[in-house]
Structure formats: C-alpha cells, structure tokens
PDB file of C-alpha atoms in Angstrom:
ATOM      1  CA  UNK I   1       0.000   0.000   0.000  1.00  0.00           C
ATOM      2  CA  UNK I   2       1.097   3.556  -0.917  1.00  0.00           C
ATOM      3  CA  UNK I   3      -0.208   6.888   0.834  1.00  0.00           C
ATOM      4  CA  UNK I   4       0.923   9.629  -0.231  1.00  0.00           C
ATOM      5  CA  UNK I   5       0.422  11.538   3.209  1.00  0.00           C
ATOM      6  CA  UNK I   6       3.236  10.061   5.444  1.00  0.00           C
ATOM      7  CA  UNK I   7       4.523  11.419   9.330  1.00  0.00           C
ATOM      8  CA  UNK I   8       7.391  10.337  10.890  1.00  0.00           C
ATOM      9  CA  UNK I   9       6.723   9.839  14.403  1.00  0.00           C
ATOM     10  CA  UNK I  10      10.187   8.959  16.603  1.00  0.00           C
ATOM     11  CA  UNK I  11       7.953   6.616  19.198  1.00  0.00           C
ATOM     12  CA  UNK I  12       6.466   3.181  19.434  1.00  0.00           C
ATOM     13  CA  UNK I  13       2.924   2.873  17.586  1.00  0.00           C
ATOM     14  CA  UNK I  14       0.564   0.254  18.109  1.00  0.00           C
ATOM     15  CA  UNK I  15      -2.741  -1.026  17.136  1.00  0.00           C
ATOM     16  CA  UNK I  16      -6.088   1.079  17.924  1.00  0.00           C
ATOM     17  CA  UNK I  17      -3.736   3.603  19.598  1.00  0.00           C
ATOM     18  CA  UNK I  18      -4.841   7.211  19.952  1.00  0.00           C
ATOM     19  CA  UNK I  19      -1.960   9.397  18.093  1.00  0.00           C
ATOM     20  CA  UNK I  20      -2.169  12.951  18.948  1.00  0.00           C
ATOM     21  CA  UNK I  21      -0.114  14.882  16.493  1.00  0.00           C
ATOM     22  CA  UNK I  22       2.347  17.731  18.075  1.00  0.00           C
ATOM     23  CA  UNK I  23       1.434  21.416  16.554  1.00  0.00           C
ATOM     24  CA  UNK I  24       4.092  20.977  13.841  1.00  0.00           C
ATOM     25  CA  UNK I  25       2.659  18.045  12.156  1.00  0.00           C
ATOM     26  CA  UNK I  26      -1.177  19.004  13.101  1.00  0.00           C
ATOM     27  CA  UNK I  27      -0.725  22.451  11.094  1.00  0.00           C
ATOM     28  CA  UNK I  28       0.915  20.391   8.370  1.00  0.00           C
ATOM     29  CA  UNK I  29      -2.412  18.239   8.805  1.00  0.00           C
ATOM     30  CA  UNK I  30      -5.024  20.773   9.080  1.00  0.00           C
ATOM     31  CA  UNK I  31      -3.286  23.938   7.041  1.00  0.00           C
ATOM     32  CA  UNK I  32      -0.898  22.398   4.760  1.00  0.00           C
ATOM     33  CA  UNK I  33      -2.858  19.200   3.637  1.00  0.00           C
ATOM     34  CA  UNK I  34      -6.560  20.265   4.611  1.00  0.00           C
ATOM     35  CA  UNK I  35      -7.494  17.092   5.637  1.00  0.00           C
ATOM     36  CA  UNK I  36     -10.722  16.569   7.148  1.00  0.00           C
ATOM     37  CA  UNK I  37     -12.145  14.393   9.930  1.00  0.00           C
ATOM     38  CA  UNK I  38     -12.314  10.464   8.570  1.00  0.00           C
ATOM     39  CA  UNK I  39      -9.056  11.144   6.330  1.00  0.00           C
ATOM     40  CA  UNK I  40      -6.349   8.538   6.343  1.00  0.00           C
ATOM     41  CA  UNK I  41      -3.279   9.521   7.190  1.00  0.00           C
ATOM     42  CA  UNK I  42      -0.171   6.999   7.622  1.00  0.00           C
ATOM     43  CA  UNK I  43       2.667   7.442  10.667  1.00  0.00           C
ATOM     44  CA  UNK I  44       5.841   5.410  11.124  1.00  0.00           C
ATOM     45  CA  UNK I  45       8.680   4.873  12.699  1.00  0.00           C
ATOM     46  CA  UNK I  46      11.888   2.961  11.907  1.00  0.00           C
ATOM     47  CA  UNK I  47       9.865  -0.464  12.624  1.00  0.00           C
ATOM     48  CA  UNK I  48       6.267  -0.197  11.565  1.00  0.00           C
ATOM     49  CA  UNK I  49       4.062   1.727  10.028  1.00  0.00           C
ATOM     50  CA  UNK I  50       0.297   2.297  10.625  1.00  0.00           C
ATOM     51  CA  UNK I  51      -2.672   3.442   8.549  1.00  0.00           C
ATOM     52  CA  UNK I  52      -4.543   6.082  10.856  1.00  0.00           C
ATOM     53  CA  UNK I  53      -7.800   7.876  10.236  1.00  0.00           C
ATOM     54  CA  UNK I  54      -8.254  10.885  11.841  1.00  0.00           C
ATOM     55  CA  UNK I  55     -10.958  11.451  14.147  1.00  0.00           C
ATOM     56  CA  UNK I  56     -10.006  15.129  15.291  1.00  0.00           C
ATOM     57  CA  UNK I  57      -8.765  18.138  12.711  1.00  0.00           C
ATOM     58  CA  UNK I  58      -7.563  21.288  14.394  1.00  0.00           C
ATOM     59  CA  UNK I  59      -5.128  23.984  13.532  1.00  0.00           C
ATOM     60  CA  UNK I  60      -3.574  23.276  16.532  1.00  0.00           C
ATOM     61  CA  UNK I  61      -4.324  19.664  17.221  1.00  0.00           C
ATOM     62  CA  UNK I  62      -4.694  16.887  15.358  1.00  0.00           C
ATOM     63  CA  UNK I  63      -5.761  13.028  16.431  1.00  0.00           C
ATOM     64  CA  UNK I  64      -7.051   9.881  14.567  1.00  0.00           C
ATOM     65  CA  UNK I  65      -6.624   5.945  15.252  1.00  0.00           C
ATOM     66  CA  UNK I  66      -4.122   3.653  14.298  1.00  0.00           C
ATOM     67  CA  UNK I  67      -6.414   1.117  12.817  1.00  0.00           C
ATOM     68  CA  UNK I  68      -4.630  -1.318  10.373  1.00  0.00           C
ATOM     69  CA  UNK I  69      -0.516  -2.382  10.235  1.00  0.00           C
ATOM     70  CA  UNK I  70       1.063  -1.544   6.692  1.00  0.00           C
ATOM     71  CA  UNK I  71       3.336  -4.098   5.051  1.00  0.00           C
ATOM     72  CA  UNK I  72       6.688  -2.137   5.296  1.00  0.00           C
ATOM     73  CA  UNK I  73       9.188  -2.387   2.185  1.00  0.00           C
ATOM     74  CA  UNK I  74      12.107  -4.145   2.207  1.00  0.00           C
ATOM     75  CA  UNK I  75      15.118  -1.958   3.754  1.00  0.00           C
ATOM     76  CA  UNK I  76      17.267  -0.606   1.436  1.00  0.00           C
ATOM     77  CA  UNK I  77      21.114  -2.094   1.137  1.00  0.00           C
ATOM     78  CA  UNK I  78      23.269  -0.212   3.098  1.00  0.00           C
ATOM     79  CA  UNK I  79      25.503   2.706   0.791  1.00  0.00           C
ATOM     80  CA  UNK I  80      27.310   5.139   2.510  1.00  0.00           C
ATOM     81  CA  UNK I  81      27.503   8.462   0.526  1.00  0.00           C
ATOM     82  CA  UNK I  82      31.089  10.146   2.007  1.00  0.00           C
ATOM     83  CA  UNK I  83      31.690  13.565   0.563  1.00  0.00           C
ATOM     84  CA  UNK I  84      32.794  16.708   1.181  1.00  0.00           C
ATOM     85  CA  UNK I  85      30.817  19.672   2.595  1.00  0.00           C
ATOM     86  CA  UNK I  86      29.845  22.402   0.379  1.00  0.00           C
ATOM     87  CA  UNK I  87      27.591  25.451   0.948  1.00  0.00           C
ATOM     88  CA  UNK I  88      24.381  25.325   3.374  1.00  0.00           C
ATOM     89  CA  UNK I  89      22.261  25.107   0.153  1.00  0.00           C
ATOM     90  CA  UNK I  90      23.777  22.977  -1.751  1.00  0.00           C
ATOM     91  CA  UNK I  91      24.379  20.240   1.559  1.00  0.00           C
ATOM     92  CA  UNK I  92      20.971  20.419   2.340  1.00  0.00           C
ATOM     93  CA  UNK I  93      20.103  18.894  -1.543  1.00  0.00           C
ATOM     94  CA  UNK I  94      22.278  16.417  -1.087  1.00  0.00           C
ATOM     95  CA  UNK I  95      20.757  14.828   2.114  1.00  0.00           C
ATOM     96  CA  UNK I  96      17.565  15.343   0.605  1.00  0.00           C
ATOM     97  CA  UNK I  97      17.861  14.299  -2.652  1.00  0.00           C
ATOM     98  CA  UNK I  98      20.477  11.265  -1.528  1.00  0.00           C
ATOM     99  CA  UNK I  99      17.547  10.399   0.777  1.00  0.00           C
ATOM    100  CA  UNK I 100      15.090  10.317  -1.432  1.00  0.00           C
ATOM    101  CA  UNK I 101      17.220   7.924  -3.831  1.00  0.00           C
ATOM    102  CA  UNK I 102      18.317   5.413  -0.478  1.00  0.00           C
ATOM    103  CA  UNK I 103      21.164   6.724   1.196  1.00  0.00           C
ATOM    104  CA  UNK I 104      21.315   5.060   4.625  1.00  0.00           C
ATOM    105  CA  UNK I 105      24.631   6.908   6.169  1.00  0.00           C
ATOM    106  CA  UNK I 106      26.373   9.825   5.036  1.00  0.00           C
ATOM    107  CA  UNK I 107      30.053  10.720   5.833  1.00  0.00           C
ATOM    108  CA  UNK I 108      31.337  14.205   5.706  1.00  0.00           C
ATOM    109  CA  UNK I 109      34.885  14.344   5.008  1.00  0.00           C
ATOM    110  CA  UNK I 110      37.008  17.293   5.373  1.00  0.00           C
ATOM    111  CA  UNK I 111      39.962  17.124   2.247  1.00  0.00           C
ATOM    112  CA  UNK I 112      42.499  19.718   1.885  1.00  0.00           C
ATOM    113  CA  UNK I 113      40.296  21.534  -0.979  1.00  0.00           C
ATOM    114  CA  UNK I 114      37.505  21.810   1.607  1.00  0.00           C
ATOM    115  CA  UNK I 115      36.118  25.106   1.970  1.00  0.00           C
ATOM    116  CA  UNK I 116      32.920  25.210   4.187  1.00  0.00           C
ATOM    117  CA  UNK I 117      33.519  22.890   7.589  1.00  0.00           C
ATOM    118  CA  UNK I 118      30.551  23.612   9.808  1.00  0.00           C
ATOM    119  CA  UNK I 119      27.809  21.121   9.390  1.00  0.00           C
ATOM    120  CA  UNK I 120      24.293  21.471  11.320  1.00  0.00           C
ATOM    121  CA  UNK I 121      23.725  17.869  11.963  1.00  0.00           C
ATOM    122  CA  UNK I 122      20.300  18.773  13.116  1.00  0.00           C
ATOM    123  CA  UNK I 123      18.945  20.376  10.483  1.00  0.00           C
ATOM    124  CA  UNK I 124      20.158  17.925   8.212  1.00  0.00           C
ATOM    125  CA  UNK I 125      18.620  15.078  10.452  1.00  0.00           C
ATOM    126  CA  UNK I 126      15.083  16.941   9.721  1.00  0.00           C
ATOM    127  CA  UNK I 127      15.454  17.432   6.135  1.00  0.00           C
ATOM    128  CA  UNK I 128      16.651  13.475   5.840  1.00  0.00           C
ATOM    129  CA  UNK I 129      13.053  12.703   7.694  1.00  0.00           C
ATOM    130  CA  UNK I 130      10.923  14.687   5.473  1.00  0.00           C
ATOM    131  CA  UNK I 131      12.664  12.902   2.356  1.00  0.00           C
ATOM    132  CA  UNK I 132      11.874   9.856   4.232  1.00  0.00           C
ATOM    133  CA  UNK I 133       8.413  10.789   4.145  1.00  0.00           C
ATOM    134  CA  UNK I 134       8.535  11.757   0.692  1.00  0.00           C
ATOM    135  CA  UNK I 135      10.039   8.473  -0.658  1.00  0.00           C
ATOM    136  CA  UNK I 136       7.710   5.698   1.284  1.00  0.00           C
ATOM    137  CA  UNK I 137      10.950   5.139   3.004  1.00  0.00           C
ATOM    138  CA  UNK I 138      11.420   4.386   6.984  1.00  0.00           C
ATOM    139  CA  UNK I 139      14.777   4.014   7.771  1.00  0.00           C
ATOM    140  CA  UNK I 140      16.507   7.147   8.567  1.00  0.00           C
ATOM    141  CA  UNK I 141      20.017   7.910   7.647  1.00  0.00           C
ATOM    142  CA  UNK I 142      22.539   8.143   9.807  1.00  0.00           C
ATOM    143  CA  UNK I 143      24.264  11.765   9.646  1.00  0.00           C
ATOM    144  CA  UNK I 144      27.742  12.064  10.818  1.00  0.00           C
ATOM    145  CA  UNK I 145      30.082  14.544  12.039  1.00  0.00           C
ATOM    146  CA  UNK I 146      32.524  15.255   9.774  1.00  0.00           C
ATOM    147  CA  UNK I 147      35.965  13.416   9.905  1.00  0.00           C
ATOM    148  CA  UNK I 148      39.334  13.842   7.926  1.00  0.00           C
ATOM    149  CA  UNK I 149      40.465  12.387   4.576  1.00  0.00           C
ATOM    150  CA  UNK I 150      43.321  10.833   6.372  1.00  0.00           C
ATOM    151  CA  UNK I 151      40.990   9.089   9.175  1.00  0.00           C
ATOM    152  CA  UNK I 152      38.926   8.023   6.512  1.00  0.00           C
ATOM    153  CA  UNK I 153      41.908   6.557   5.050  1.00  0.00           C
ATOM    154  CA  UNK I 154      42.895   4.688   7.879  1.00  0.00           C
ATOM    155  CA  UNK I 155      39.664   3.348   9.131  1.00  0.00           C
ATOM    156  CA  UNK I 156      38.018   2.038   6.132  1.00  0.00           C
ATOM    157  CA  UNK I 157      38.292  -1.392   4.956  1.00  0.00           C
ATOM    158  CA  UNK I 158      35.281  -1.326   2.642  1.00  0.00           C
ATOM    159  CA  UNK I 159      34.785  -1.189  -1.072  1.00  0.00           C
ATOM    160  CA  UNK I 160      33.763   2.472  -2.228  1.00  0.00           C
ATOM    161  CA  UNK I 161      33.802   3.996  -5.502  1.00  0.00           C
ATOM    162  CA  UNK I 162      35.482   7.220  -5.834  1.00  0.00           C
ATOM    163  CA  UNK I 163      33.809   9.510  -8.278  1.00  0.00           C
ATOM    164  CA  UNK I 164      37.071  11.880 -10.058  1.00  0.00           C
ATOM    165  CA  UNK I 165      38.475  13.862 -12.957  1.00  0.00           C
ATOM    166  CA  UNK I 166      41.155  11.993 -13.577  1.00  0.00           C
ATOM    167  CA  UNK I 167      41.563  10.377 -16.936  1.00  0.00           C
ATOM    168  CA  UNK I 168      42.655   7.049 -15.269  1.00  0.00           C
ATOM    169  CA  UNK I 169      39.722   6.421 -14.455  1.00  0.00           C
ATOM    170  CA  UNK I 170      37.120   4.246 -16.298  1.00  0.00           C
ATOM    171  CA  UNK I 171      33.237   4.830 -16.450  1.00  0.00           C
ATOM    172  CA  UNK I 172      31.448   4.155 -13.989  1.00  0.00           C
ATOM    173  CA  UNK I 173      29.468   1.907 -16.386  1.00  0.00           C
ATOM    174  CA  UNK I 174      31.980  -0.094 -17.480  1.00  0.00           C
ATOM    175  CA  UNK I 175      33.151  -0.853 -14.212  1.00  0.00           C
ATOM    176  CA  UNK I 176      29.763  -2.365 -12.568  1.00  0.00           C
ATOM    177  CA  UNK I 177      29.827  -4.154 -15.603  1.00  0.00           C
ATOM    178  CA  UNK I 178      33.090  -5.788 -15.964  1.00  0.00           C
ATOM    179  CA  UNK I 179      33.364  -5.985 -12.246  1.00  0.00           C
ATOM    180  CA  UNK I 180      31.096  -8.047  -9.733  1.00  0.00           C
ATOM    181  CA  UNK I 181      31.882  -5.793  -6.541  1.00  0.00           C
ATOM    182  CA  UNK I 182      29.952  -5.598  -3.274  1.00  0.00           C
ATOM    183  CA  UNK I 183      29.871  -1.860  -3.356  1.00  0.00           C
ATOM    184  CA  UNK I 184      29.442  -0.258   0.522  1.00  0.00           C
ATOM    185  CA  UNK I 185      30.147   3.430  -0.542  1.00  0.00           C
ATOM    186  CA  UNK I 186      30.673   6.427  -3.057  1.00  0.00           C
ATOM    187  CA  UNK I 187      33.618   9.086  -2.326  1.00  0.00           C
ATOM    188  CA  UNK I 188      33.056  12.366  -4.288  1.00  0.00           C
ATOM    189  CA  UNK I 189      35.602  15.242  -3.967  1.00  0.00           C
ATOM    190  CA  UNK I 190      34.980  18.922  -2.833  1.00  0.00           C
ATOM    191  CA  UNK I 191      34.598  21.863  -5.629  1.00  0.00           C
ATOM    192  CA  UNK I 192      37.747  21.538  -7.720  1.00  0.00           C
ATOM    193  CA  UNK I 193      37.835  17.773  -7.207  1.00  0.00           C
ATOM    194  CA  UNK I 194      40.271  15.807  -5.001  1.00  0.00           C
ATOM    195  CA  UNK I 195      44.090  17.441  -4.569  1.00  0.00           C
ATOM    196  CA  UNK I 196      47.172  15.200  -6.077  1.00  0.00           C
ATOM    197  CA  UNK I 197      47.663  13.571  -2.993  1.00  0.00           C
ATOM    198  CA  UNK I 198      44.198  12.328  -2.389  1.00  0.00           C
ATOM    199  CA  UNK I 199      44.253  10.912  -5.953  1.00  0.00           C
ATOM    200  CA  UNK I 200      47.442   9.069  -5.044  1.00  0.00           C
ATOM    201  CA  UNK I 201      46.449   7.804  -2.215  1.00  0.00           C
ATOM    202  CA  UNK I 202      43.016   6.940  -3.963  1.00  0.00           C
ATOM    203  CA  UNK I 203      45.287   5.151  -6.779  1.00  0.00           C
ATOM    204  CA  UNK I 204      47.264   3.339  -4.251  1.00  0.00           C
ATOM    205  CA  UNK I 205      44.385   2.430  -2.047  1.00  0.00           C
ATOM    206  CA  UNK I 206      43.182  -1.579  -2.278  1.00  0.00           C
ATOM    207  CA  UNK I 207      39.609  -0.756  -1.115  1.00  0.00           C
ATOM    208  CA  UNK I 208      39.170   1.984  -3.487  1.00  0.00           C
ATOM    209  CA  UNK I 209      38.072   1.794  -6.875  1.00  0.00           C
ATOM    210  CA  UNK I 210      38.112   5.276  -9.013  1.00  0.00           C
ATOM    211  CA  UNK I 211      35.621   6.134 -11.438  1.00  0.00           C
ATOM    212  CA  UNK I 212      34.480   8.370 -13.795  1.00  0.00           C
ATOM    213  CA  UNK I 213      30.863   9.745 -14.306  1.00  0.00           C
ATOM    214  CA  UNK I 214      31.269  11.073 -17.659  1.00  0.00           C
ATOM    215  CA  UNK I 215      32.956  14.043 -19.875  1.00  0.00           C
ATOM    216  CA  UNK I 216      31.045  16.135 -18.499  1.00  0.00           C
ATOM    217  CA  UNK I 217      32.518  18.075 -15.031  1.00  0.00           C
ATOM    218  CA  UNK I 218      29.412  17.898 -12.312  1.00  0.00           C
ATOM    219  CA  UNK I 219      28.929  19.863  -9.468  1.00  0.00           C
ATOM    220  CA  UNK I 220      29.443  18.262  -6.307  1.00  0.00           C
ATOM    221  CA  UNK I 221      25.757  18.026  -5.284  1.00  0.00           C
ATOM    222  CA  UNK I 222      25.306  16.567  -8.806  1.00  0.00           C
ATOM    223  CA  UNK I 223      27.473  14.067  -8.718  1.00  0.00           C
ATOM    224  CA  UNK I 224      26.245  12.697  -5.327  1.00  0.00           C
ATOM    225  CA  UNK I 225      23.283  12.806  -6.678  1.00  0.00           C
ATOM    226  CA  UNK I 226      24.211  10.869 -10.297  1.00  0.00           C
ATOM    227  CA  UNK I 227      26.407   8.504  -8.278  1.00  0.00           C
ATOM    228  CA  UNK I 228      24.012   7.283  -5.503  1.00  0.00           C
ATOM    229  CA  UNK I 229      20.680   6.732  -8.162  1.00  0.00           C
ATOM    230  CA  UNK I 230      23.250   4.728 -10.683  1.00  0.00           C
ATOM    231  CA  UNK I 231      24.783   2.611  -7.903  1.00  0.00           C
ATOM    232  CA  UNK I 232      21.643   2.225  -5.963  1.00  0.00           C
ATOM    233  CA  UNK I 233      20.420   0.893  -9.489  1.00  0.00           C
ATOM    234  CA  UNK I 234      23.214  -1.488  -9.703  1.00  0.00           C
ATOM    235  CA  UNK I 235      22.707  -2.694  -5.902  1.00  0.00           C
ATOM    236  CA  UNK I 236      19.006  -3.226  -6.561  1.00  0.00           C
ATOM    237  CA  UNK I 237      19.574  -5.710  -9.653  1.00  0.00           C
ATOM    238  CA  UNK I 238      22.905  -7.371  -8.248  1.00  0.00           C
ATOM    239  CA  UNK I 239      20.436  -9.040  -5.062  1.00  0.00           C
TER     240      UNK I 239
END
C-alpha cells in the first residue's frame, strides 16, 4: 500500500492507539494538507508503520486511530555516501535528494580543498526525515560529524567507488559491468575535485576503486546525486 500523506513519528505505535499529532505536524495536517475528519493519514517509525484515520482536525491539534498495520518495504542495502561539505544550500540537496534515492549513512569528510567545515547535523537530520516521508521510506540515515580524509583513510576497509576527474579512471558503467563488486560506498571530492595527494592515495588504495561519471565536469551536489541513483540501481539488480 502507498499513501501519499506520510509522518514520521520517533515513538512506538501500536494497534487502535490514539496518536495525537504535536502542533508541527497538526498544522501540516489541518493547514498544509486540509485534511478533514475520517481522512487517512499513515505514521511510522523505523519499525512499523500504521494506517490512521483521523478522528479530530484542528489547527492546533490533530488526532485519529491507528487502525490497520502496513506491510513495510524491504530496507534498502546499506551505501554510505562520504563527501565533502559544500555550501548550506547545496548540503541540504544532497541529504535530501540522496535520501530520497536510499542513502542510509552519510560521511562528511574534510579534504584539503575543503572550503565550508561547519555542518548542522540537526537540520540535516530533519530534512533526511521529510525525504523519508517523501520516498515511502522508513529508515533514517545516519548523519555524521565530519571526519578527515586521512581518518577516513585509515579506518576504512570497505569497497567504495570514488567519483574523479582523472583520466585514469574508467566509467562508472563499465566498471559495474566488468566488475562483480559488493559496493558499501561512493567518495566524491569537494569543488575543484580531489588534490594530487588524495588521488594518489586513492590510486594506491586496495579498497578503493576510481571512477568516472562522464565528460562532463558535475557539481558536487550533482554528482552525489548521479552517483548514488546509478549505484543504488546497480545494488538493486545485483540481489
């Protein structure tokens, strides 16, 4: 079952419970969606989700019944999407539109062409829950605080794809196809791309497989976005 109307509610839910909306989500409700008293509505959390009809419609409070258990989807196969922060704008499409396509963890790396650093997990966190919402999704992605290149580096033992410029590096087509890899992750570089050394180390690296999206040079919200929808694609047909 699909319903287009979908709240994210971070506590348990059971069956013939009374859910009383807080004011955010009952002037979403009442303003925002104009729903109307016997309107289904459907609220989850990151274990089950439940179809409610609504038995109260306020401005400032909203109520209904969880009367019937929805079937949730299968959960999505872990990817972690590591990259490097950019502007507030420009982050915040990333989480959302990484989200949407089924992100579960994203890594914020801070690489030597790095220019913005601060990083408003919470903020973030919300715009990864409406995308959630958005996408008939439930799992929420884990946002991280960001970490270095060279702790990356050192802690990972995983295979990721790293998305560059450099001419040594085949399509990103061609290598899913030649290659049967258990992909956990995709690396993409900060504005101006990764420095020399990261692409050395990149080259060098045994978990690390470099990659190229194309001729054309991407922005770096584009290319998380390009790279997480192709491999997500990939992931979805390889199980």
């Amino acid at each position: 079952m699909k319903i287009k109307n979908r709240i994210y509610l971070n506590r348990e839910i059971s069956q013939n419970q009374l859910i009383e909306f807080d004011s955010r989500h009952s002037h979403y409700l009442s303003t925002v969606l104009r729903s109307k008293i016997g309107d289904n509505v459907s609220v989850f959390n990151e274990s089950d989700e439940y179809l409610v009809i609504l038995s109260s419609v306020d401005r400032k409070k909203v109520s209904g019944t969880a009367i019937e258990k929805i079937k949730l989807l299968n959960l999505n196969n872990p990817l972690t999407l590591y990259f490097s922060p950019i502007k507030k704008v420009p982050t915040e499409i990333i989480i959302q539109k990484c989200t949407e396509i089924g992100i579960t963890n994203f890594q914020p790396i801070i690489m030597e062409r790095t220019q913005f650093k601060t990083f408003n997990i919470e903020r973030l966190k919300l715009i990864a829950i409406e995308a959630i919402e958005q996408s008939n999704q439930n799992l929420i992605p884990q946002i991280n605080i960001p970490i270095y290149f060279e702790e990356f580096i050192q802690g990972n033992n995983k295979t990721i794809l790293a998305c560059c410029l450099t001419e040594e590096a085949d399509r990103v087509g061609q290598v899913l196809n030649s290659n049967k890899l258990n992909i956990n992750g995709i690396l993409i570089g900060p504005e101006g791309d990764f420095s020399d050394n990261e692409i050395n180390t990149i080259q060098n690296n045994n978990f690390i497989v470099p990659v190229s999206l194309g001729n054309n040079v991407l922005k770096s919200e584009t290319a998380c976005i390009v790279a997480s929808s192709l491999i997500k694609e990939y992931l979805s047909h390889a199980n």
